[in-house]
Short mmCIF file of C-alpha atoms in Angstrom, two decimals:
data_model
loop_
_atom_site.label_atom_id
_atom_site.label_comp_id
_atom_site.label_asym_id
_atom_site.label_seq_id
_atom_site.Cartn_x
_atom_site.Cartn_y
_atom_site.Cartn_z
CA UNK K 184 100.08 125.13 91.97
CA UNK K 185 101.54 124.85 88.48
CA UNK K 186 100.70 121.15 87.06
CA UNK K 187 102.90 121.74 83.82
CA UNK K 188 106.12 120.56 83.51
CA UNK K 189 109.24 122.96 82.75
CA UNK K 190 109.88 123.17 79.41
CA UNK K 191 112.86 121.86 79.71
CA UNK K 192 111.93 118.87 81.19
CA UNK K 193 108.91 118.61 78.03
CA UNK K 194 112.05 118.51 75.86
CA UNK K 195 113.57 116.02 77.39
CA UNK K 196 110.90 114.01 77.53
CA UNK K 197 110.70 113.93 73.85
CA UNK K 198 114.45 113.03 73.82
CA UNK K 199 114.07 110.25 76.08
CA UNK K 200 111.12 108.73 73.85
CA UNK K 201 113.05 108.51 70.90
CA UNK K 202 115.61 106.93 73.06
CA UNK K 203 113.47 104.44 73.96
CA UNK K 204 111.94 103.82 70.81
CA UNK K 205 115.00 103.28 69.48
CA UNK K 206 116.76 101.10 72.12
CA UNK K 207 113.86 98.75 73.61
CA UNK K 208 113.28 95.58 71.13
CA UNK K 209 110.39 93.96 69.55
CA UNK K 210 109.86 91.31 71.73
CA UNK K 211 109.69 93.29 74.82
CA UNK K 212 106.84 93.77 76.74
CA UNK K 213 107.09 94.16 80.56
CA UNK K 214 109.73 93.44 83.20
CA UNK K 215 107.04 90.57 84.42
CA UNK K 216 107.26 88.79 80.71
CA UNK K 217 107.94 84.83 80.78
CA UNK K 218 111.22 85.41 78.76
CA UNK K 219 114.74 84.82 79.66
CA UNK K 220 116.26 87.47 77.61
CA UNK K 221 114.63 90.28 79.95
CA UNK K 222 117.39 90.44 82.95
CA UNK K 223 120.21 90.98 80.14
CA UNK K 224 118.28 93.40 78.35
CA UNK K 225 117.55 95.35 81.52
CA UNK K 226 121.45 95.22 82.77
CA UNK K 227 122.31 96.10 78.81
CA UNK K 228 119.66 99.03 78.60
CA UNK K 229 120.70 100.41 82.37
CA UNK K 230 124.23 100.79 81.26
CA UNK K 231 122.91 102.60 78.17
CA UNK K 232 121.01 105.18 80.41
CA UNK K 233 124.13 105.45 82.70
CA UNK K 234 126.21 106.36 80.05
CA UNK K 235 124.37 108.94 78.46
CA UNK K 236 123.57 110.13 82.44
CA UNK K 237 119.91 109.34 82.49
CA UNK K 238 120.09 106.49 85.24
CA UNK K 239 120.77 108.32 87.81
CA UNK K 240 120.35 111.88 86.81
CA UNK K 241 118.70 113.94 89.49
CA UNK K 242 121.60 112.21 92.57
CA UNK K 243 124.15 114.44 93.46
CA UNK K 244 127.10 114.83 91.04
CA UNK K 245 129.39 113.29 93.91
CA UNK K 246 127.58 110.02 94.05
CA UNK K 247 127.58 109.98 90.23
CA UNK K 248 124.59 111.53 89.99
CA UNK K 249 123.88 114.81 87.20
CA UNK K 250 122.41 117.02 90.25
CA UNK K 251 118.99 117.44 87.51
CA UNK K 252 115.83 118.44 88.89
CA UNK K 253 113.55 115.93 90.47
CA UNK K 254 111.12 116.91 87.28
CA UNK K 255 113.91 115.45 84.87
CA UNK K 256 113.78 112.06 87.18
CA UNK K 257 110.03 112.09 87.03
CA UNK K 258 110.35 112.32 83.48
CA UNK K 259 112.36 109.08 83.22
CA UNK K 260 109.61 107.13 86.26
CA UNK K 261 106.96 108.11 83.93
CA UNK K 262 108.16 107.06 80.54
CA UNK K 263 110.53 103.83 82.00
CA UNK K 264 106.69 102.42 83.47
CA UNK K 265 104.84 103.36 80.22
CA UNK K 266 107.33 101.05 78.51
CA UNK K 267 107.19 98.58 81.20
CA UNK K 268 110.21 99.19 83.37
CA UNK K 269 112.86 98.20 81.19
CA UNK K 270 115.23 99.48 83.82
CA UNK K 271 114.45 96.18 85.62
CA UNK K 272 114.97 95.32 89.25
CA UNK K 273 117.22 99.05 88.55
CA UNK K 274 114.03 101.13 89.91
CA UNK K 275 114.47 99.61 93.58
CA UNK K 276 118.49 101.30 93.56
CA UNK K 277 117.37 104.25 92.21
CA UNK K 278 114.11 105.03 94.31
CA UNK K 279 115.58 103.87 97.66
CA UNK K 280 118.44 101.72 98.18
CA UNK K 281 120.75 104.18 97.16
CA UNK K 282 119.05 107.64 98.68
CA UNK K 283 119.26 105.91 102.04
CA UNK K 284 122.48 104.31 102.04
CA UNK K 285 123.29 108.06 100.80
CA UNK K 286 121.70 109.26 104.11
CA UNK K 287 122.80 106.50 106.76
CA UNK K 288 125.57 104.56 105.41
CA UNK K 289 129.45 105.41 105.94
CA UNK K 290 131.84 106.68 103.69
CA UNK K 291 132.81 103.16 102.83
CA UNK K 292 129.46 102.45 102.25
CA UNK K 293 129.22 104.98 100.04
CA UNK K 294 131.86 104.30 98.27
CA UNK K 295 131.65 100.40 97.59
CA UNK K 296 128.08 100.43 97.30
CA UNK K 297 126.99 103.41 95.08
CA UNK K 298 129.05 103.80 92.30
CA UNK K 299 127.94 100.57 90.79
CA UNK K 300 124.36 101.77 91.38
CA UNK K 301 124.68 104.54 89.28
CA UNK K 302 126.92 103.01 86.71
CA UNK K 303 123.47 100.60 86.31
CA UNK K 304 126.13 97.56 87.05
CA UNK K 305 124.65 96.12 90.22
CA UNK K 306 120.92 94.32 90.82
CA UNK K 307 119.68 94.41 94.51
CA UNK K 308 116.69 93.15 96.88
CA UNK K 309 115.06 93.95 99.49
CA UNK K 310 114.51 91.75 102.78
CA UNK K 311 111.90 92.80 104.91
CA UNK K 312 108.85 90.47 104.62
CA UNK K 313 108.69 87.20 106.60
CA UNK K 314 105.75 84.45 106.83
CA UNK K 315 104.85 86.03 109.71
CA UNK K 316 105.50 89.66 109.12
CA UNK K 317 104.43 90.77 105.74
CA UNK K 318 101.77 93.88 106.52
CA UNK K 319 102.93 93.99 110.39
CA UNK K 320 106.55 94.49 109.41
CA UNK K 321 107.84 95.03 112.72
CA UNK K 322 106.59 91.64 114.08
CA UNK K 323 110.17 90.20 112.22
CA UNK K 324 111.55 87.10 113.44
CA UNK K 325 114.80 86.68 111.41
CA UNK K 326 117.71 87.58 114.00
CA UNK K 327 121.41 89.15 113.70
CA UNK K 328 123.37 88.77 116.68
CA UNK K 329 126.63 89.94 117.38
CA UNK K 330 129.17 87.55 117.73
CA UNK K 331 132.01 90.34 118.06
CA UNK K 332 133.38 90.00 114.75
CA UNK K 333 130.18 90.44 113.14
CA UNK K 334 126.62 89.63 113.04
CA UNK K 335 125.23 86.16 112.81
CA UNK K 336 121.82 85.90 110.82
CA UNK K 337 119.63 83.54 111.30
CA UNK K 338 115.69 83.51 109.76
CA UNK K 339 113.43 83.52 106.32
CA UNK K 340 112.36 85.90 103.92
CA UNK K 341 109.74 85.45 101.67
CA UNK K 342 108.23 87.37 98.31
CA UNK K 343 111.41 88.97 97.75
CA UNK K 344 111.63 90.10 94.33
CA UNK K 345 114.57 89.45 91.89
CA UNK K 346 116.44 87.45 94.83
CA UNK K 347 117.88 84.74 92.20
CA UNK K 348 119.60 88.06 90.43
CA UNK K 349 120.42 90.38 92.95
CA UNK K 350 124.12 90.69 94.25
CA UNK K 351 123.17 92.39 97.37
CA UNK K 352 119.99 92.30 99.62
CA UNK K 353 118.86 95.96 101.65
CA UNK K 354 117.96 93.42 105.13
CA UNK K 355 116.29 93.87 108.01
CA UNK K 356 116.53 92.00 110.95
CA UNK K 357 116.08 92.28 114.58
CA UNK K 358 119.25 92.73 116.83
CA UNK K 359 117.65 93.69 120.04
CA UNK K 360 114.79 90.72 120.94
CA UNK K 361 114.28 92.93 124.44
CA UNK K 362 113.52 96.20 122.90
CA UNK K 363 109.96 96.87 121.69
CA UNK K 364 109.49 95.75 118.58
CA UNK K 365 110.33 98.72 116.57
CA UNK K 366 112.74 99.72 118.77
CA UNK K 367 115.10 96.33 118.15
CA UNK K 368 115.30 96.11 114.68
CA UNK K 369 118.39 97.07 112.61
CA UNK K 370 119.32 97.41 108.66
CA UNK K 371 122.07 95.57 106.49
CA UNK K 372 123.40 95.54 103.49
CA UNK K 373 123.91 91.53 102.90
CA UNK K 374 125.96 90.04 99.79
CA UNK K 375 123.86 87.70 98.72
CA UNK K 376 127.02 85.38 97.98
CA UNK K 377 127.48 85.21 101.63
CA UNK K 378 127.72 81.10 102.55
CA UNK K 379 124.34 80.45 105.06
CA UNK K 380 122.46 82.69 102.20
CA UNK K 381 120.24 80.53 100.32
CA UNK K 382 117.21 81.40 97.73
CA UNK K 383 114.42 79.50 96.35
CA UNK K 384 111.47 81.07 93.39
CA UNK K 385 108.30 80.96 94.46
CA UNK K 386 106.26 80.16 91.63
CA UNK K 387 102.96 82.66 91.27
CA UNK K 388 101.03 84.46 88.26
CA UNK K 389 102.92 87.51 88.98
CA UNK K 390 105.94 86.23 86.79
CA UNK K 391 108.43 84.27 86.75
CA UNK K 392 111.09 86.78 88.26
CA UNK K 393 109.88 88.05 90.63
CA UNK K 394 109.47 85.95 94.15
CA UNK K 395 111.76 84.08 96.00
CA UNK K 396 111.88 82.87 99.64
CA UNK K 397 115.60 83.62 100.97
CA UNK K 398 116.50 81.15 103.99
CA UNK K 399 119.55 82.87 106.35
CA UNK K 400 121.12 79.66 108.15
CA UNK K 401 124.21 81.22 110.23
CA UNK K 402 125.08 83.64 107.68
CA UNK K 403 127.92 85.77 109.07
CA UNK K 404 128.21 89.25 108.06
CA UNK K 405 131.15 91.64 109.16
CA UNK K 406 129.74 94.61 111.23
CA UNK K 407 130.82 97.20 108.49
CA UNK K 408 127.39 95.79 107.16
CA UNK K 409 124.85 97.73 109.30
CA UNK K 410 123.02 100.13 107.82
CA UNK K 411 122.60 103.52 110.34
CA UNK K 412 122.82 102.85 113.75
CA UNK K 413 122.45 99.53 115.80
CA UNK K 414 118.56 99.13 116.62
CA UNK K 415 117.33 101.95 114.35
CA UNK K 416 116.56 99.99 111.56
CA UNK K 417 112.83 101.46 111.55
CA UNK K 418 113.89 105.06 110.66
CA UNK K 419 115.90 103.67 108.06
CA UNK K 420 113.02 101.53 106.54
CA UNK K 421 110.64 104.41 106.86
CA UNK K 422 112.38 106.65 105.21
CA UNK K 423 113.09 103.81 102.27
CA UNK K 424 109.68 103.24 101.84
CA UNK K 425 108.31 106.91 101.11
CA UNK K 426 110.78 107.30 98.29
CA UNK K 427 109.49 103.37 96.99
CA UNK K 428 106.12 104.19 97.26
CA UNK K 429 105.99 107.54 95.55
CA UNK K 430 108.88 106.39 92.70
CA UNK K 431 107.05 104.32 90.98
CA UNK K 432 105.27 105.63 87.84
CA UNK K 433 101.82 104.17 88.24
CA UNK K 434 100.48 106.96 86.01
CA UNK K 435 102.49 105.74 83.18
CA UNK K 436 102.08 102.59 83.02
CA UNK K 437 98.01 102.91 83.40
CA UNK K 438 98.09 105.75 80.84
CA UNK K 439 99.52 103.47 78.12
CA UNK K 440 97.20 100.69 79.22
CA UNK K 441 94.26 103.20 79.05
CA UNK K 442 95.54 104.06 75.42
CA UNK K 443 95.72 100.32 74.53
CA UNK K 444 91.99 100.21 76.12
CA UNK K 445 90.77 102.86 73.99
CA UNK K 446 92.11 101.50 70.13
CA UNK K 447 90.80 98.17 70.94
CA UNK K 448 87.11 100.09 71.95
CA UNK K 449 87.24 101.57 68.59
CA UNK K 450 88.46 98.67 66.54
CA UNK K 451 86.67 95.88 67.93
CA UNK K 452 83.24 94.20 68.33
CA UNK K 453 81.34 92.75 70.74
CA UNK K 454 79.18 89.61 70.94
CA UNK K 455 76.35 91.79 69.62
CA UNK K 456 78.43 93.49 66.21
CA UNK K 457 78.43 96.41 68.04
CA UNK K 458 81.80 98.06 68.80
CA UNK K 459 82.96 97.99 72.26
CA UNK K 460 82.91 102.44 72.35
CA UNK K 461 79.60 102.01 71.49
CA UNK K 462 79.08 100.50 75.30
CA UNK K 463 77.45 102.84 77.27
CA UNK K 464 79.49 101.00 80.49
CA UNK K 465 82.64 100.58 78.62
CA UNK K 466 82.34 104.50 77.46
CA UNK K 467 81.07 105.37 81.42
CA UNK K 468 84.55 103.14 82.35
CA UNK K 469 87.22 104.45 80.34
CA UNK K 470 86.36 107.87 80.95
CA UNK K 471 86.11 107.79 84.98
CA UNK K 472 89.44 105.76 84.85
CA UNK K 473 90.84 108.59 82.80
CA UNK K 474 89.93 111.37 85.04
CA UNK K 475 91.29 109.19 87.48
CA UNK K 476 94.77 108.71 86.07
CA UNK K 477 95.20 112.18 85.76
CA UNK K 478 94.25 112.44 89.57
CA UNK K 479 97.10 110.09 90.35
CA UNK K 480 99.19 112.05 88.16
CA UNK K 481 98.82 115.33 89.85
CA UNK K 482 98.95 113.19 93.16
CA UNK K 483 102.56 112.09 92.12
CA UNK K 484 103.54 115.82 91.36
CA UNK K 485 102.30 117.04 94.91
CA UNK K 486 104.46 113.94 96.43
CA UNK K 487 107.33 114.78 94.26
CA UNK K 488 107.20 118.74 94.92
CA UNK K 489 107.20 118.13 98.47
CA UNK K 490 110.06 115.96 98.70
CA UNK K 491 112.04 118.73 96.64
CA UNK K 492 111.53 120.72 100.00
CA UNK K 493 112.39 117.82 102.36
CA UNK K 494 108.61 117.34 103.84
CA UNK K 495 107.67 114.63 104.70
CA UNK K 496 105.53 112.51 101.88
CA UNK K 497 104.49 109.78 103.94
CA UNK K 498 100.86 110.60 103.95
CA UNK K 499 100.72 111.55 100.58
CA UNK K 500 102.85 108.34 99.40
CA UNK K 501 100.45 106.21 101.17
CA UNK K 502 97.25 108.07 99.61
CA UNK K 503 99.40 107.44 96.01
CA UNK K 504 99.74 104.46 96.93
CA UNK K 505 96.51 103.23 97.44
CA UNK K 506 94.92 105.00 94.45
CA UNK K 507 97.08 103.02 92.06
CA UNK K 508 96.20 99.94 93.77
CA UNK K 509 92.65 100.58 93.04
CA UNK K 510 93.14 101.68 89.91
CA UNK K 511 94.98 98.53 88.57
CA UNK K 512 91.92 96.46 89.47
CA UNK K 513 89.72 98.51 87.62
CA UNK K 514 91.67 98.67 84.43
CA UNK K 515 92.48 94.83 84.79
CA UNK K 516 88.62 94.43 85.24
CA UNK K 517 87.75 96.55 82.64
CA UNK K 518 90.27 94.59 79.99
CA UNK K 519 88.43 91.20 80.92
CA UNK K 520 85.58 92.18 80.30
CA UNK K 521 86.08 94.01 76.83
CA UNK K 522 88.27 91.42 75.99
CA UNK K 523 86.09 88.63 76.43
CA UNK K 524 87.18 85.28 75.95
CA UNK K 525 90.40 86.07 74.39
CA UNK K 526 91.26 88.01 77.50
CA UNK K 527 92.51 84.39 79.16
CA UNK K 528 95.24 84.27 76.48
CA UNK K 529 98.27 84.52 77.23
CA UNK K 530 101.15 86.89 75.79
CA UNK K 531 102.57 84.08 73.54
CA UNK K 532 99.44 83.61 71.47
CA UNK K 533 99.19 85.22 68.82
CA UNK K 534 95.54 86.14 68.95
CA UNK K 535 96.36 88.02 72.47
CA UNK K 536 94.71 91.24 72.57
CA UNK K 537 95.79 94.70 74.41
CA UNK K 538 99.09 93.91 73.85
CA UNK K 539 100.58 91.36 76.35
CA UNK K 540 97.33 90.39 77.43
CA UNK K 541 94.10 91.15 79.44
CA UNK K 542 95.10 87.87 81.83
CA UNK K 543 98.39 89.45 82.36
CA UNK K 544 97.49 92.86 83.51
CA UNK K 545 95.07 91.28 86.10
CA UNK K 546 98.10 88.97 87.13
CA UNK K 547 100.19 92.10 87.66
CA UNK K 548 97.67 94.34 89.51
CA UNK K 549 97.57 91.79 91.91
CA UNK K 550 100.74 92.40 93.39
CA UNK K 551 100.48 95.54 93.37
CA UNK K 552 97.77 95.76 96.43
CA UNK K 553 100.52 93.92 98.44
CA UNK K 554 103.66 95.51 97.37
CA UNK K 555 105.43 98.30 99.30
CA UNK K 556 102.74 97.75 101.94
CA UNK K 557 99.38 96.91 101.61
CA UNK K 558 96.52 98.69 100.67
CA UNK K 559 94.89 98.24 104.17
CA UNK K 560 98.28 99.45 106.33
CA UNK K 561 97.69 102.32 103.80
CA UNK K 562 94.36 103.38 104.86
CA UNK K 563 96.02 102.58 108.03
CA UNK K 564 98.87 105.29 107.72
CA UNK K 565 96.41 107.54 106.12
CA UNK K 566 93.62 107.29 109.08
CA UNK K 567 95.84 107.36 111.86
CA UNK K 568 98.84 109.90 110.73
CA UNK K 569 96.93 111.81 108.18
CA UNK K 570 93.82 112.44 109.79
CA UNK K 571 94.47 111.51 113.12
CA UNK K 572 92.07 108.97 113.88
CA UNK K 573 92.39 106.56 116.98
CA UNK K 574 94.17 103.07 116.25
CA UNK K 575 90.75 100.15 116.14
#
């Protein structure tokens, strides 16, 4: 297997650097940040990228797309996380929403739905977890029943990200309460406008953006609103979640924290005068965690190849998965304990170290052993469907 990029896809890289380098401001940081000037930069930046055809350059031409490789999109996954996902909420469109309302919507889906994807217009979430059904997604309680000019929905949602900004929400709920449950669920595409629709942040370390509960009190939706057929909402989520799971650029965004580790090693000193290279554990540390990141790296190519062939990546996406959970922790770890005290500061002090903080990258890998399934239905996925292992 060839693990280099085409060349072409080198020189873009280099082209979308000094694109970024050029367009993302001082004050940014991450997409997590406590600032309030991050959603219009990321709504700003996305139209940007549209324009010059970067958003949403590897879709088909006919859904506004460029028709680029998938190496050209992995370009922009890579360097978008290694500057902290200045795409925003954008990342959820690109990676999912909009490849499977490309493969179950309608026409008029299509049409009304798309287009202001790729022009980077349009902020979405997604409404799957409940109180109740976070890791066992099927177990869903909210219902949408069909009152013959539509669907009534009735139920609660809960860590749904960017909720507060989102036009539209990529729902699931379960239209068949007879039906096994994974056999009675179904998908919609809610405007989060809709009167019955309403949203309350959840406040957590993970940022200030970024949870919300979403309440559904008789919220009527007109049946052009399913998503795929009536009661196959499972196929439609599974096939959503391999493209989430493997389009995020976890090897970015470690990489440049892993780059931030290493200058502070070499510029600073520990309790003892010593500086913190000079650790034989911080040394051991850094290095495995390298080695590692290039591991989930080449992981990320082998999911990315085999999509490009239409095999399935759901193994694989899981394994991904669950590597950069594990990875987060250490590096979060690792920066708490180089950093010492100063690593409880927070990013608005100006004696922070590793850029927005030591604290804040442990805040963020937290999430990430929940998000877009847990680490443990992971293993699960991987045990059962990869090796073939009994269910416990």
């Amino acid at each position: 297997m060839d693990f280099e990029y085409p060349k072409e896809a080198v020189a873009f890289r280099t082209e979308l650097r000094a694109f970024l380098d050029q367009e993302i401001p001082s004050w940014w940081t991450n997409l997590f940040a406590y600032d309030d000037r991050i959603m219009p930069f990321t709504l700003e930046f996305c139209s940007k990228l549209a324009a010059k055809g970067w958003l949403t350059m590897a879709w088909p031409k006919e859904y506004g797309g460029g028709d680029a490789d998938i190496w050209h999109q992995n370009v922009v996954r890579e360097e978008m996380w290694r500057c902290g996902e200045p795409r925003g909420p954008q990342y959820m469109n690109l990676n999912y929403i909009g490849p499977a309302i490309m493969m179950f919507g309608t026409d008029e889906q299509k049409e009304k739905y798309i287009k202001p994807m790729a022009a980077g217009e349009v902020i979405w979430c997604q409404g799957w977890s409940e109180p109740d059904a976070g890791s066992d997604l099927a177990n869903l309680r909210t219902r949408a029943e069909d009152t013959g000019n539509g669907f009534r929905i009735n139920g609660q949602k809960i860590w749904t990200s960017y909720a507060a900004h989102a036009e539209h929400c990529f729902l699931m709920a379960r239209t068949n309460p007879d039906a096994p449950k994974h056999k009675g669920l179904s998908m919609f595409l809610v405007d989060m406008d809709t009167p019955g629709v309403t949203v309350r942040p959840i406040e957590s370390m993970g940022g200030p953006i970024e949870f919300h509960e979403v309440f559904f009190d008789d919220a009527e939706v007109p049946h052009d609103a399913l998503l795929g057929p009536l009661d196959q909402g499972w196929k439609v989520a599974m096939s959503a979640l391999e493209g989430e799971r493997a389009g995020v650029g976890y090897a970015g965004l470690y990489g440049s924290q892993l780059d931030q580790l290493l200058r502070f090693a070499k510029e600073s000193q520990d309790g003892t005068g010593r500086r913190v290279s000079q650790r034989p554990d911080a040394r051991d540390r850094l290095v495995r965690l390298r080695a590692l990141n290039r591991a989930l790296r080449l992981l990320m190519y082998k999911v990315v190849a085999n999509q490009t062939v239409d095999d399935s990546v759901l193994v694989e996406s899981a394994i991904y998965k669950t590597l950069a959970g594990d990875m987060s922790m250490q590096i979060a770890h690792l920066a708490m304990d180089v950093a010492g005290p100063r690593g409880f500061l927070l990013e608005q002090d100006p004696m922070v170290t590793l850029g927005d903080g030591a604290y804040t990258w442990w805040t963020h890998a937290l999430p990430v052993q929940v998000a877009v399934g847990s680490s443990e239905i992971q293993r699960n996925i991987i045990a059962q469907r990869g090796l073939g292992l009994p269910r416990g």
